[in-house]
Amino acid sequence: MTPTTWPEPFPDPVARPADEPFWQSVQAHRMALQKCAGCGHVRYPAAAHCPQCLSEAATWQQIAGTAELVSWCTFHRQYLPAFPPPHTVAVGRLAEGPLFVAMLLDGAPPDGAAGRALSIDYVTDPEGRVLPAFRQHPAGRDAKEEETQ
Amino acid sequence: MSAGQATPRLSPGGAAVIGVGHTDWAEDYRRTRAGERPGTSESYAARAFVRALADSGIGKSEIDGLIVGPTTPYERTAESLGLNPRWGGQEDAVGAVVNAVMAIQTGMAEVVALVYGNDQRSAKVQYGGPQAAGGDRYLSYIYHAPWGLTSQGALYALMFQRYKEIHGITERELGEVAVAQRLAASLNDNAIMRKRLTIEDYMEARYICAPLRLYDYCLINDGGVALVIASADRARRAAGAAVGIRGVGRSDLNAGATTFEPRLTQFYRPAQQAAGRASYEMAGVGPQDMDAVQIYDSFSCHIPFALEGFGYCGEGEAGRFMRDHGISLERGLPVNTAGGHLSETYMQGWAHQIEAVRQVRGECGARQVPGCRHVQYCSDVAGKAFSIIYGEPA
Ligand SMILES: [Zn+2]
């Protein structure tokens, strides 16, 4: 599969030492989240303690890469050089539980699209930095099915 | 309320607002647009304080408590006003009122000045982009910037889209907010945006971050607001018209805040319900007793969410409530009677407090709600829900 690229450098993330393993996993196209060794709760963003049971013990677990569309918005005004309008950002609920925010690579969905299946893809900027992003492959499939019906 | 939890109470009389003051933000807006710099955060705060003090009729020496807003440093603000209080703090608008009440109730202070000034327009404060304001307090404001999610408006666009998905509200129904508040502003000499709007004007405006449009966004302007709050006992001896703070309530939703969990799955409803209930119980009144409501409105969609969460209509009914019942000075429940953040002035909730006080005093002229006895203030910024009930002094 050809890698997906982005024409402009992505903005820097907030510098949080707890996020370093997350960014390393993303760079390797194997996005991972922290899983509590005490109670199994998967948390995002990363933190030293589990917010459910307060345990410090945790492992990093690669995610399945699937999510369900919860909401989205489309920027018609440019705030950041990397994202000329229209730019759509979605919130998806990952199969592991947490909500996750990322750009939606195939444009704004129509009203009523909440609940659609999303998948995680990876996008690389000109500096080689990788971000996870959402795709709504099933949306394309829905559209084709609608045509044939 | 769960068993064993103490019910918060105000002692007989509670606290009352005895003075309010503000700067001339409409005039200052014209001046900042012309490239002038009519003030700094500190000088706006001081101007508003001088006016609030004059309104209260008390002397500066009687002030023994001070709360400054988040936009000016505490010490420097106190120094510039020559105040050495025996109790002090720094808070946002609603937190300042609640903390002043608590300080008075516990005897830490008897007369508390609340002082806010903000030169956000002339200082070009950024609410979106890499240096977005508030990122030091709310990780969600900056955490998702690598993916292009920035600006608080975008967070409300996500929230409103989710609400559309679940409850089917239309963008036209949301337009009722901008139209109603502009009507209020048209009757307010000190409002910045006074030209009446129609729903058609609203629908034709450009999207900033869809599904939110230009008129769903608050203004960015300079100004200052001050209040003097005193014990009920001291308020009775003050020259000015005292307005009682009859009930307060607060409830937070912090779990999952950075990924918008309470925002997108609950619309902050449980926090709004708990804060509302606490304030209603304390005041002995309910939503049905309110003559007007002031709602923190950095974005228009705060209004439908608050109407549901604070008990003015049922879950999922806010769109119909706004369209059929009405939320304006002309029809239904008057909301944001001075024009709010969208049309009067963006004073981050501070101007809403003095508008509530003035409505109860009955001094609002063309925008006065007839027979106004109780006004509720509601806010839910970043899932910290508050309610304050203003009314005649106990
Ligand atoms: Zn745990």
Short mmCIF file of C-alpha atoms in Angstrom, two decimals, chain B residues 8-16 101 104-105 230-236 244-246 282 392-394:
data_model
loop_
_atom_site.label_atom_id
_atom_site.label_comp_id
_atom_site.label_asym_id
_atom_site.label_seq_id
_atom_site.Cartn_x
_atom_site.Cartn_y
_atom_site.Cartn_z
CA PRO B 8 -24.94 23.32 51.52
CA ARG B 9 -26.88 26.18 53.05
CA LEU B 10 -26.63 29.92 53.19
CA SER B 11 -27.01 31.40 56.65
CA PRO B 12 -30.06 33.63 57.07
CA GLY B 13 -29.67 36.55 54.73
CA GLY B 14 -26.67 35.19 52.87
CA ALA B 15 -24.85 37.71 50.72
CA ALA B 16 -25.91 40.47 48.36
CA VAL B 101 -20.26 34.29 49.08
CA ILE B 104 -18.66 36.26 53.58
CA GLN B 105 -20.50 33.24 54.99
CA ALA B 230 -21.39 42.21 51.03
CA SER B 231 -22.96 40.29 53.86
CA ALA B 232 -26.73 40.70 53.95
CA ASP B 233 -26.33 42.59 57.19
CA ARG B 234 -23.89 45.09 55.69
CA ALA B 235 -26.01 45.27 52.51
CA ARG B 236 -29.01 46.50 54.50
CA GLY B 244 -29.50 38.94 47.00
CA ILE B 245 -27.46 35.90 46.02
CA ARG B 246 -30.08 33.36 47.01
CA MET B 282 -30.71 26.63 48.51
CA GLU B 392 -34.57 40.22 46.08
CA PRO B 393 -32.47 40.22 49.25
CA ALA B 394 -33.67 37.77 51.88
#
